[in-house]
């Protein structure tokens, strides 16, 4: 619940770096010393610490789906959360491994070997699903995409919260369908040092290998002062399987589909004043660019730098104000070789300022409001009309700039009848005009049963290249209805079920003409999805089991030809209609756990581009099972030393993902069988003294 007679003072640091545009906590009248985060919302347990019981996990505080800080179970959205222990026990190698366990998520392949998320049957790669890491939005600003596959060092992730539904009221125009909020080893916590290494091997080539170092320091001599830094280097391959395009050409993926991330983080905090930075370079290569196997692998780099400065002011006991300033520099899809047919070198700078204020008008009413201003500048770093590089628009501009101004409000009212959360966001973009999205959520608990009813509108804002390559492209509009019920029963059991209906008007549709080598964007038609999701968890001293099932199908509003499967009107292109996931953790010994993961994915369809007669070839990908097994041993020989070993795709399934529209890209092999060993050591002076 977001209100108490005496409110805890601001939640420090990690919530300042959380995903919402306003990391504003609750507070109480001034006392002599600041309340620490651990007193309000304890951070996830470090290695060797006990995991929270299931009934206590529901008391974990979250701000991912509202401007108010609520218990996770009271969050005004359908939210899936993963704790440190769940992430470590799963043996997950990247976000793809984790998202496979989340209802509604699957993956598709797009141009230049990129892999992105689909959600509830809809393709979410470009601007529909938002990825946030410690409050920094990682979707690039040219096409608004996010890249998946060995993308972030999983060893640094302490918690993940996934909003399975729209987030535009809170986050803006890149959160149309879902939000993935990642919280890493930032400034929160105590003084410690962590080093981790992984060594993976596929059957034909090297697998994933990484080295990660992270440290935090809390200065007891200067209360409120802390610093942190981390660095990670990694190598990997998308797969070691054989790829075949729709023309019958083949190429070995092993050694030719690299996924090499470099991630550096640093920050310093003094009480409520926080500064943090994130640098990421993701070097990739692919053996297909658009529709046909290449003679040699093509390299594509994604490089970005993110900085955030935030503070907090309390003019009175019931008013709190938080300003935030963000700087983002990025160069996505970069191929700096001007002799390459895929040459592309553009830089984007975003300067964003946000200020949010909350007023506790009554003990049962909290009002939030604020402004969000972002300035985007795109610039060519090389000549236009070379390779894939084009000027910004038809007038041949080498640079472009846009201004986006937004205002948002939210009322959070808790009362004995029903908790009401109502909010809205209005944005105005200097190129494509205004967007307005409201949201209304009703929450009610009945003993062990709780229910949520949600109505949201959302939008997907065009990125810079969507505007440059489009013909008067406008934001696409989405309307979502959701109902969720959760029953907590027995000892550590929880069962959730939700039904949803998603409708998208005027979706931004991408097309590519291989004959002219031209891309284009346009608003066209409607898309829709409806279905149900079930989620069951049970936990005890013996371990934990989680089982979920997703069903989603076209809602009847789908009239975009590029997203239709000829002869299968009840299916999505590239996306399954059924998915089930089972994950477990069995404690063989207090220090040793065995952790199987099984994901059953229903049949999918890959659709080629239409031929001269307008007919498209359709390939059916059968129902397939992915089975992983990971063994984790903690405190091996000494406190903080952890050893893990896993086998991924244990059955050797020839698993492929399709392009979620008829763009001519044949299904791409992913999730090859891999053997991986992980070694990590956490030195925590506080724990060693216990």
Tab-separated table of C-alpha atoms in Angstrom, residues 80-520:
chain	number	residue	atom	x	y	z
A	80	UNK	CA	6.362	-10.500	-13.538
A	81	UNK	CA	9.302	-10.156	-11.157
A	82	UNK	CA	12.500	-12.187	-10.859
A	83	UNK	CA	14.723	-11.987	-7.793
A	84	UNK	CA	18.486	-12.374	-7.572
A	85	UNK	CA	18.194	-15.968	-6.428
A	86	UNK	CA	15.795	-16.903	-9.225
A	87	UNK	CA	18.090	-15.368	-11.830
A	88	UNK	CA	21.200	-17.045	-10.421
A	89	UNK	CA	19.520	-20.425	-9.981
A	90	UNK	CA	18.162	-20.425	-13.520
A	91	UNK	CA	21.657	-20.223	-14.993
A	92	UNK	CA	20.319	-17.690	-17.509
A	93	UNK	CA	22.975	-16.450	-19.926
A	94	UNK	CA	21.160	-13.325	-21.134
A	95	UNK	CA	17.789	-11.594	-21.279
A	96	UNK	CA	16.491	-14.046	-23.879
A	97	UNK	CA	16.859	-16.935	-21.426
A	98	UNK	CA	14.963	-14.938	-18.805
A	99	UNK	CA	12.205	-13.631	-21.087
A	100	UNK	CA	11.471	-17.148	-22.323
A	101	UNK	CA	10.157	-17.776	-18.797
A	102	UNK	CA	7.843	-14.725	-18.867
A	103	UNK	CA	4.282	-15.218	-20.158
A	104	UNK	CA	3.616	-13.588	-23.523
A	105	UNK	CA	7.225	-13.108	-24.662
A	106	UNK	CA	8.879	-14.690	-27.663
A	107	UNK	CA	11.421	-13.624	-30.281
A	108	UNK	CA	11.792	-12.883	-33.963
A	109	UNK	CA	14.612	-12.171	-36.380
A	110	UNK	CA	14.935	-9.010	-38.445
A	111	UNK	CA	17.338	-7.440	-40.915
A	112	UNK	CA	21.112	-7.688	-40.414
A	113	UNK	CA	20.829	-10.632	-38.048
A	114	UNK	CA	19.074	-8.644	-35.304
A	115	UNK	CA	16.879	-10.506	-32.825
A	116	UNK	CA	14.163	-8.717	-30.875
A	117	UNK	CA	11.100	-9.382	-28.720
A	118	UNK	CA	7.559	-10.204	-29.680
A	119	UNK	CA	4.824	-9.835	-27.100
A	120	UNK	CA	1.416	-11.493	-27.096
A	121	UNK	CA	1.842	-12.341	-30.768
A	122	UNK	CA	2.720	-8.797	-31.868
A	123	UNK	CA	6.162	-7.834	-33.153
A	124	UNK	CA	7.690	-5.477	-30.582
A	125	UNK	CA	11.247	-4.971	-31.856
A	126	UNK	CA	10.803	-1.392	-33.081
A	127	UNK	CA	9.559	0.873	-30.329
A	128	UNK	CA	6.799	-1.330	-28.923
A	129	UNK	CA	8.748	-2.902	-26.029
A	130	UNK	CA	10.921	-0.678	-23.838
A	131	UNK	CA	14.161	-1.865	-22.214
A	132	UNK	CA	15.250	0.117	-19.151
A	133	UNK	CA	18.466	-0.509	-17.208
A	134	UNK	CA	18.802	1.353	-13.906
A	135	UNK	CA	16.464	4.089	-15.116
A	136	UNK	CA	18.212	4.522	-18.477
A	137	UNK	CA	16.172	3.728	-21.573
A	138	UNK	CA	18.308	1.563	-23.865
A	139	UNK	CA	16.159	1.539	-27.005
A	140	UNK	CA	18.178	3.361	-29.632
A	141	UNK	CA	16.664	6.544	-31.094
A	142	UNK	CA	17.005	5.968	-34.857
A	143	UNK	CA	14.618	3.033	-35.200
A	144	UNK	CA	13.728	2.611	-31.484
A	145	UNK	CA	14.962	-1.002	-31.502
A	146	UNK	CA	16.465	-3.170	-28.771
A	147	UNK	CA	18.977	-5.965	-29.449
A	148	UNK	CA	18.746	-9.333	-27.702
A	149	UNK	CA	21.263	-12.141	-27.331
A	150	UNK	CA	24.294	-11.968	-25.007
A	151	UNK	CA	23.513	-8.261	-24.663
A	152	UNK	CA	24.056	-7.588	-20.935
A	153	UNK	CA	26.249	-9.259	-18.301
A	154	UNK	CA	23.725	-11.353	-16.421
A	155	UNK	CA	26.066	-11.466	-13.394
A	156	UNK	CA	25.357	-7.777	-12.736
A	157	UNK	CA	21.566	-8.121	-12.725
A	158	UNK	CA	19.988	-8.092	-9.274
A	159	UNK	CA	16.327	-7.872	-10.205
A	160	UNK	CA	14.034	-7.801	-13.213
A	161	UNK	CA	10.487	-6.471	-13.328
A	162	UNK	CA	8.485	-6.944	-16.524
A	163	UNK	CA	5.298	-4.967	-17.089
A	164	UNK	CA	3.182	-7.244	-19.274
A	165	UNK	CA	1.125	-4.434	-20.680
A	166	UNK	CA	1.328	-0.839	-21.920
A	167	UNK	CA	3.458	1.742	-20.146
A	168	UNK	CA	3.094	4.877	-22.261
A	169	UNK	CA	1.484	6.919	-19.469
A	170	UNK	CA	4.592	6.401	-17.351
A	171	UNK	CA	7.344	6.062	-19.982
A	172	UNK	CA	6.151	7.625	-23.237
A	173	UNK	CA	6.250	6.447	-26.817
A	174	UNK	CA	8.515	3.368	-26.656
A	175	UNK	CA	6.432	1.452	-24.096
A	176	UNK	CA	3.397	0.582	-26.196
A	177	UNK	CA	3.127	-3.137	-25.358
A	178	UNK	CA	5.478	-3.928	-22.451
A	179	UNK	CA	8.369	-2.675	-20.297
A	180	UNK	CA	11.456	-4.645	-19.242
A	181	UNK	CA	13.012	-3.021	-16.169
A	182	UNK	CA	16.497	-4.279	-15.229
A	183	UNK	CA	18.094	-3.343	-11.906
A	184	UNK	CA	21.822	-4.054	-11.706
A	185	UNK	CA	24.517	-3.920	-9.047
A	186	UNK	CA	24.481	-0.166	-8.718
A	187	UNK	CA	25.188	2.080	-5.790
A	188	UNK	CA	22.603	0.354	-3.603
A	189	UNK	CA	23.869	-2.214	-1.099
A	190	UNK	CA	26.979	-2.384	1.019
A	191	UNK	CA	30.712	-2.329	0.360
A	192	UNK	CA	31.648	-5.405	-1.666
A	193	UNK	CA	33.657	-6.716	-4.601
A	194	UNK	CA	32.487	-9.251	-7.162
A	195	UNK	CA	34.405	-11.039	-9.936
A	196	UNK	CA	32.804	-13.533	-12.292
A	197	UNK	CA	33.864	-15.512	-15.341
A	198	UNK	CA	32.044	-17.839	-17.734
A	199	UNK	CA	33.331	-20.359	-20.258
A	200	UNK	CA	30.955	-21.841	-22.807
A	201	UNK	CA	31.388	-24.324	-25.611
A	202	UNK	CA	29.022	-25.212	-28.432
A	203	UNK	CA	29.429	-28.455	-30.354
A	204	UNK	CA	31.275	-26.838	-33.284
A	205	UNK	CA	32.607	-23.487	-32.041
A	206	UNK	CA	33.321	-21.529	-28.894
A	207	UNK	CA	30.283	-20.553	-26.872
A	208	UNK	CA	29.812	-17.589	-24.561
A	209	UNK	CA	32.762	-16.379	-22.572
A	210	UNK	CA	32.930	-13.401	-20.268
A	211	UNK	CA	34.814	-11.697	-17.489
A	212	UNK	CA	33.019	-9.312	-15.145
A	213	UNK	CA	34.332	-7.172	-12.281
A	214	UNK	CA	32.163	-5.033	-10.018
A	215	UNK	CA	32.798	-3.120	-6.807
A	216	UNK	CA	30.877	-0.869	-4.422
A	217	UNK	CA	32.107	1.326	-1.598
A	218	UNK	CA	30.058	2.929	1.146
A	219	UNK	CA	32.008	5.559	3.079
A	220	UNK	CA	31.156	5.256	6.753
A	221	UNK	CA	33.251	8.332	7.504
A	222	UNK	CA	31.000	10.384	5.190
A	223	UNK	CA	27.386	9.232	5.772
A	224	UNK	CA	25.419	9.160	2.543
A	225	UNK	CA	28.470	8.927	0.246
A	226	UNK	CA	28.938	5.843	-1.924
A	227	UNK	CA	30.478	4.906	-5.269
A	228	UNK	CA	30.316	1.946	-7.610
A	229	UNK	CA	31.961	0.716	-10.818
A	230	UNK	CA	31.744	-2.361	-12.990
A	231	UNK	CA	33.203	-3.606	-16.258
A	232	UNK	CA	32.388	-6.654	-18.346
A	233	UNK	CA	33.885	-8.088	-21.546
A	234	UNK	CA	32.149	-10.893	-23.410
A	235	UNK	CA	32.239	-13.045	-26.522
A	236	UNK	CA	29.580	-15.267	-28.003
A	237	UNK	CA	27.948	-16.774	-31.067
A	238	UNK	CA	24.299	-16.662	-32.064
A	239	UNK	CA	24.410	-20.346	-33.029
A	240	UNK	CA	26.645	-23.011	-34.555
A	241	UNK	CA	23.898	-24.423	-36.782
A	242	UNK	CA	23.512	-24.272	-40.559
A	243	UNK	CA	21.362	-21.433	-41.906
A	244	UNK	CA	19.420	-21.758	-45.159
A	245	UNK	CA	17.687	-18.842	-46.876
A	246	UNK	CA	14.491	-19.021	-48.937
A	247	UNK	CA	16.573	-19.383	-52.105
A	248	UNK	CA	18.238	-22.580	-50.879
A	249	UNK	CA	21.636	-21.001	-50.133
A	250	UNK	CA	23.345	-22.115	-46.917
A	251	UNK	CA	25.968	-20.767	-44.535
A	252	UNK	CA	27.512	-21.930	-41.278
A	253	UNK	CA	26.569	-19.665	-38.372
A	254	UNK	CA	29.375	-20.937	-36.147
A	255	UNK	CA	32.188	-18.371	-36.153
A	256	UNK	CA	30.162	-15.981	-38.347
A	257	UNK	CA	27.473	-14.688	-35.976
A	258	UNK	CA	29.398	-13.034	-33.169
A	259	UNK	CA	27.735	-11.360	-30.185
A	260	UNK	CA	30.484	-9.519	-28.311
A	261	UNK	CA	29.351	-7.079	-25.588
A	262	UNK	CA	31.399	-4.549	-23.627
A	263	UNK	CA	29.665	-2.920	-20.668
A	264	UNK	CA	31.038	-0.317	-18.241
A	265	UNK	CA	29.079	1.289	-15.393
A	266	UNK	CA	30.052	3.817	-12.756
A	267	UNK	CA	28.375	6.169	-10.347
A	268	UNK	CA	28.598	8.236	-7.228
A	269	UNK	CA	25.924	9.239	-4.771
A	270	UNK	CA	25.813	11.644	-1.878
A	271	UNK	CA	22.519	11.430	-0.040
A	272	UNK	CA	19.858	12.413	-2.571
A	273	UNK	CA	22.239	13.644	-5.272
A	274	UNK	CA	23.160	10.861	-7.722
A	275	UNK	CA	25.277	10.632	-10.866
A	276	UNK	CA	25.578	7.413	-12.877
A	277	UNK	CA	26.859	6.444	-16.318
A	278	UNK	CA	26.538	3.390	-18.559
A	279	UNK	CA	28.652	2.639	-21.624
A	280	UNK	CA	27.801	-0.258	-23.905
A	281	UNK	CA	29.273	-1.549	-27.131
A	282	UNK	CA	27.656	-4.546	-28.794
A	283	UNK	CA	29.711	-5.874	-31.717
A	284	UNK	CA	27.771	-8.310	-33.914
A	285	UNK	CA	28.104	-10.040	-37.260
A	286	UNK	CA	25.608	-11.842	-39.471
A	287	UNK	CA	25.619	-14.089	-42.535
A	288	UNK	CA	22.390	-12.591	-43.884
A	289	UNK	CA	21.432	-8.936	-44.184
A	290	UNK	CA	17.919	-8.927	-45.644
A	291	UNK	CA	16.895	-12.047	-47.562
A	292	UNK	CA	19.913	-13.858	-49.036
A	293	UNK	CA	23.043	-15.456	-47.604
A	294	UNK	CA	26.090	-13.176	-47.831
A	295	UNK	CA	29.436	-14.078	-49.345
A	296	UNK	CA	31.122	-13.016	-46.090
A	297	UNK	CA	29.804	-12.058	-42.629
A	298	UNK	CA	28.720	-8.434	-42.259
A	299	UNK	CA	29.710	-6.594	-39.069
A	300	UNK	CA	27.269	-4.310	-37.259
A	301	UNK	CA	28.068	-2.424	-34.056
A	302	UNK	CA	25.749	-0.832	-31.512
A	303	UNK	CA	27.468	1.708	-29.266
A	304	UNK	CA	25.879	3.948	-26.655
A	305	UNK	CA	26.677	6.120	-23.657
A	306	UNK	CA	24.087	7.033	-21.015
A	307	UNK	CA	24.453	9.471	-18.122
A	308	UNK	CA	21.945	10.502	-15.481
A	309	UNK	CA	22.014	13.182	-12.788
A	310	UNK	CA	19.178	13.316	-10.257
A	311	UNK	CA	18.336	14.988	-6.986
A	312	UNK	CA	15.496	15.233	-4.514
A	313	UNK	CA	13.941	18.196	-2.711
A	314	UNK	CA	11.419	18.216	0.131
A	315	UNK	CA	9.864	21.670	0.574
A	316	UNK	CA	7.384	20.255	3.112
A	317	UNK	CA	6.468	17.016	4.838
A	318	UNK	CA	3.866	16.166	2.180
A	319	UNK	CA	5.541	17.454	-0.965
A	320	UNK	CA	8.565	16.039	-2.717
A	321	UNK	CA	10.195	17.085	-6.002
A	322	UNK	CA	12.703	15.131	-8.089
A	323	UNK	CA	14.471	16.568	-11.137
A	324	UNK	CA	16.400	14.266	-13.489
A	325	UNK	CA	18.724	15.081	-16.367
A	326	UNK	CA	19.750	12.437	-18.924
A	327	UNK	CA	22.281	12.475	-21.739
A	328	UNK	CA	22.384	9.703	-24.350
A	329	UNK	CA	24.842	9.340	-27.224
A	330	UNK	CA	24.384	6.388	-29.560
A	331	UNK	CA	25.528	4.973	-32.874
A	332	UNK	CA	23.317	1.976	-33.680
A	333	UNK	CA	23.638	-0.331	-36.707
A	334	UNK	CA	27.105	1.070	-37.406
A	335	UNK	CA	29.255	-0.272	-40.225
A	336	UNK	CA	32.062	2.283	-40.600
A	337	UNK	CA	33.580	0.705	-43.739
A	338	UNK	CA	32.594	2.986	-46.620
A	339	UNK	CA	33.531	0.226	-49.059
A	340	UNK	CA	30.862	-2.020	-47.558
A	341	UNK	CA	27.443	-2.304	-49.166
A	342	UNK	CA	26.052	-2.015	-45.642
A	343	UNK	CA	27.905	1.158	-44.709
A	344	UNK	CA	25.897	3.090	-42.118
A	345	UNK	CA	27.248	5.694	-39.696
A	346	UNK	CA	24.848	8.004	-37.904
A	347	UNK	CA	25.011	9.458	-34.413
A	348	UNK	CA	22.114	10.472	-32.194
A	349	UNK	CA	22.243	12.673	-29.127
A	350	UNK	CA	19.316	12.926	-26.743
A	351	UNK	CA	19.220	15.477	-23.942
A	352	UNK	CA	16.291	14.891	-21.635
A	353	UNK	CA	15.079	16.740	-18.565
A	354	UNK	CA	12.302	15.503	-16.280
A	355	UNK	CA	10.816	16.952	-13.139
A	356	UNK	CA	8.179	15.253	-11.042
A	357	UNK	CA	6.345	16.392	-7.936
A	358	UNK	CA	4.184	14.386	-5.583
A	359	UNK	CA	1.714	15.755	-3.106
A	360	UNK	CA	0.213	13.612	-0.364
A	361	UNK	CA	-3.030	15.538	-0.265
A	362	UNK	CA	-4.673	13.040	2.089
A	363	UNK	CA	-3.658	9.801	3.754
A	364	UNK	CA	-5.746	8.008	1.113
A	365	UNK	CA	-4.846	10.170	-1.879
A	366	UNK	CA	-1.522	10.769	-3.574
A	367	UNK	CA	-1.245	13.143	-6.544
A	368	UNK	CA	1.682	13.132	-8.940
A	369	UNK	CA	2.476	15.427	-11.834
A	370	UNK	CA	5.422	16.475	-13.910
A	371	UNK	CA	6.976	17.493	-17.191
A	372	UNK	CA	9.285	15.622	-19.559
A	373	UNK	CA	11.269	17.457	-22.256
A	374	UNK	CA	13.548	15.689	-24.727
A	375	UNK	CA	15.695	17.103	-27.515
A	376	UNK	CA	16.911	14.662	-30.188
A	377	UNK	CA	19.634	15.429	-32.703
A	378	UNK	CA	20.681	13.081	-35.491
A	379	UNK	CA	23.800	13.562	-37.567
A	380	UNK	CA	25.515	11.804	-40.472
A	381	UNK	CA	29.119	10.897	-39.652
A	382	UNK	CA	29.930	10.150	-43.262
A	383	UNK	CA	28.623	10.630	-46.804
A	384	UNK	CA	25.016	9.994	-47.765
A	385	UNK	CA	23.934	7.607	-50.525
A	386	UNK	CA	26.795	5.225	-49.778
A	387	UNK	CA	25.887	1.699	-48.715
A	388	UNK	CA	22.749	1.876	-46.593
A	389	UNK	CA	23.340	5.453	-45.463
A	390	UNK	CA	20.746	7.980	-46.560
A	391	UNK	CA	20.268	11.649	-45.787
A	392	UNK	CA	17.611	12.748	-43.320
A	393	UNK	CA	14.578	13.232	-45.536
A	394	UNK	CA	14.150	14.010	-49.199
A	395	UNK	CA	15.902	17.401	-48.971
A	396	UNK	CA	19.291	15.738	-48.361
A	397	UNK	CA	19.829	17.067	-44.834
A	398	UNK	CA	22.940	15.814	-43.040
A	399	UNK	CA	21.481	16.569	-39.606
A	400	UNK	CA	18.081	16.808	-38.017
A	401	UNK	CA	16.680	17.845	-34.644
A	402	UNK	CA	13.355	17.364	-32.884
A	403	UNK	CA	11.809	18.534	-29.636
A	404	UNK	CA	9.333	16.508	-27.601
A	405	UNK	CA	7.454	18.062	-24.662
A	406	UNK	CA	5.253	15.998	-22.368
A	407	UNK	CA	3.205	16.389	-19.216
A	408	UNK	CA	1.881	13.594	-17.006
A	409	UNK	CA	-0.427	13.224	-14.016
A	410	UNK	CA	-1.500	10.377	-11.760
A	411	UNK	CA	-3.891	9.998	-8.841
A	412	UNK	CA	-3.435	7.009	-6.536
A	413	UNK	CA	-6.341	6.602	-4.131
A	414	UNK	CA	-6.621	3.746	-1.682
A	415	UNK	CA	-9.915	3.268	0.113
A	416	UNK	CA	-11.879	0.397	1.707
A	417	UNK	CA	-14.005	-0.154	-1.407
A	418	UNK	CA	-11.465	-0.229	-4.227
A	419	UNK	CA	-8.033	1.213	-4.934
A	420	UNK	CA	-8.171	3.531	-7.946
A	421	UNK	CA	-5.196	4.546	-10.072
A	422	UNK	CA	-5.943	7.093	-12.790
A	423	UNK	CA	-3.367	8.802	-14.953
A	424	UNK	CA	-2.712	10.407	-18.304
A	425	UNK	CA	0.127	11.650	-20.476
A	426	UNK	CA	0.127	14.309	-23.172
A	427	UNK	CA	3.045	14.668	-25.570
A	428	UNK	CA	3.759	17.038	-28.420
A	429	UNK	CA	6.482	16.261	-30.950
A	430	UNK	CA	7.821	18.998	-33.205
A	431	UNK	CA	7.378	16.825	-36.305
A	432	UNK	CA	4.360	14.536	-35.939
A	433	UNK	CA	2.253	16.429	-33.412
A	434	UNK	CA	0.493	15.381	-30.238
A	435	UNK	CA	-0.433	12.151	-28.461
A	436	UNK	CA	-2.738	11.737	-25.477
A	437	UNK	CA	-3.032	8.497	-23.509
A	438	UNK	CA	-5.138	7.873	-20.369
A	439	UNK	CA	-5.085	4.932	-17.962
A	440	UNK	CA	-7.508	3.643	-15.327
A	441	UNK	CA	-6.824	0.750	-12.947
A	442	UNK	CA	-9.051	-0.717	-10.237
A	443	UNK	CA	-7.578	-3.013	-7.556
A	444	UNK	CA	-9.388	-4.944	-4.842
A	445	UNK	CA	-8.370	-7.616	-2.371
A	446	UNK	CA	-10.679	-10.259	-0.897
A	447	UNK	CA	-8.651	-12.156	1.694
A	448	UNK	CA	-6.248	-14.445	-0.186
A	449	UNK	CA	-7.696	-13.326	-3.541
A	450	UNK	CA	-6.874	-10.076	-5.314
A	451	UNK	CA	-8.149	-8.692	-8.593
A	452	UNK	CA	-7.158	-6.004	-11.077
A	453	UNK	CA	-9.113	-4.402	-13.907
A	454	UNK	CA	-7.058	-2.276	-16.287
A	455	UNK	CA	-7.809	0.029	-19.189
A	456	UNK	CA	-4.939	1.755	-20.974
A	457	UNK	CA	-4.251	3.626	-24.135
A	458	UNK	CA	-0.693	3.698	-25.424
A	459	UNK	CA	1.257	4.816	-28.460
A	460	UNK	CA	4.403	4.014	-30.379
A	461	UNK	CA	6.235	7.205	-31.385
A	462	UNK	CA	8.167	7.179	-34.688
A	463	UNK	CA	11.951	7.199	-34.365
A	464	UNK	CA	14.222	9.507	-36.328
A	465	UNK	CA	14.655	7.088	-39.238
A	466	UNK	CA	10.944	6.236	-39.227
A	467	UNK	CA	10.355	9.929	-39.907
A	468	UNK	CA	13.157	10.276	-42.470
A	469	UNK	CA	12.155	7.186	-44.451
A	470	UNK	CA	8.410	7.550	-43.959
A	471	UNK	CA	5.655	9.350	-45.762
A	472	UNK	CA	4.060	11.573	-43.119
A	473	UNK	CA	4.403	8.844	-40.468
A	474	UNK	CA	2.306	9.351	-37.324
A	475	UNK	CA	2.303	7.536	-33.977
A	476	UNK	CA	0.419	4.265	-33.885
A	477	UNK	CA	-2.310	4.012	-31.248
A	478	UNK	CA	-3.065	1.111	-28.941
A	479	UNK	CA	-5.976	0.269	-26.658
A	480	UNK	CA	-5.609	-2.475	-24.044
A	481	UNK	CA	-8.119	-4.098	-21.692
A	482	UNK	CA	-6.881	-6.493	-18.993
A	483	UNK	CA	-8.324	-8.493	-16.103
A	484	UNK	CA	-6.115	-10.289	-13.600
A	485	UNK	CA	-6.922	-12.405	-10.581
A	486	UNK	CA	-4.429	-13.864	-8.083
A	487	UNK	CA	-5.092	-16.493	-5.434
A	488	UNK	CA	-2.566	-17.155	-2.675
A	489	UNK	CA	-3.298	-20.391	-0.885
A	490	UNK	CA	-1.629	-23.083	1.167
A	491	UNK	CA	1.983	-22.714	2.140
A	492	UNK	CA	3.809	-20.695	-0.495
A	493	UNK	CA	1.359	-21.231	-3.394
A	494	UNK	CA	0.218	-18.482	-5.774
A	495	UNK	CA	-1.917	-18.800	-8.903
A	496	UNK	CA	-2.558	-15.897	-11.277
A	497	UNK	CA	-4.728	-15.704	-14.377
A	498	UNK	CA	-5.259	-12.790	-16.694
A	499	UNK	CA	-7.172	-12.120	-19.888
A	500	UNK	CA	-6.303	-9.332	-22.292
A	501	UNK	CA	-7.395	-7.644	-25.493
A	502	UNK	CA	-4.959	-5.472	-27.472
A	503	UNK	CA	-5.876	-3.372	-30.487
A	504	UNK	CA	-3.394	-1.318	-32.534
A	505	UNK	CA	-4.580	1.343	-34.980
A	506	UNK	CA	-2.425	2.707	-37.805
A	507	UNK	CA	0.660	0.587	-36.999
A	508	UNK	CA	3.968	1.807	-38.397
A	509	UNK	CA	4.836	-0.807	-41.035
A	510	UNK	CA	8.356	-1.385	-42.395
A	511	UNK	CA	9.029	-2.490	-45.948
A	512	UNK	CA	12.178	-3.135	-47.956
A	513	UNK	CA	12.505	-3.240	-51.746
A	514	UNK	CA	15.458	-5.493	-52.626
A	515	UNK	CA	15.418	-4.315	-56.242
A	516	UNK	CA	15.974	-0.664	-55.324
A	517	UNK	CA	17.652	-1.275	-51.935
A	518	UNK	CA	15.197	1.145	-50.316
A	519	UNK	CA	13.489	1.073	-46.920
A	520	UNK	CA	10.165	2.716	-46.173
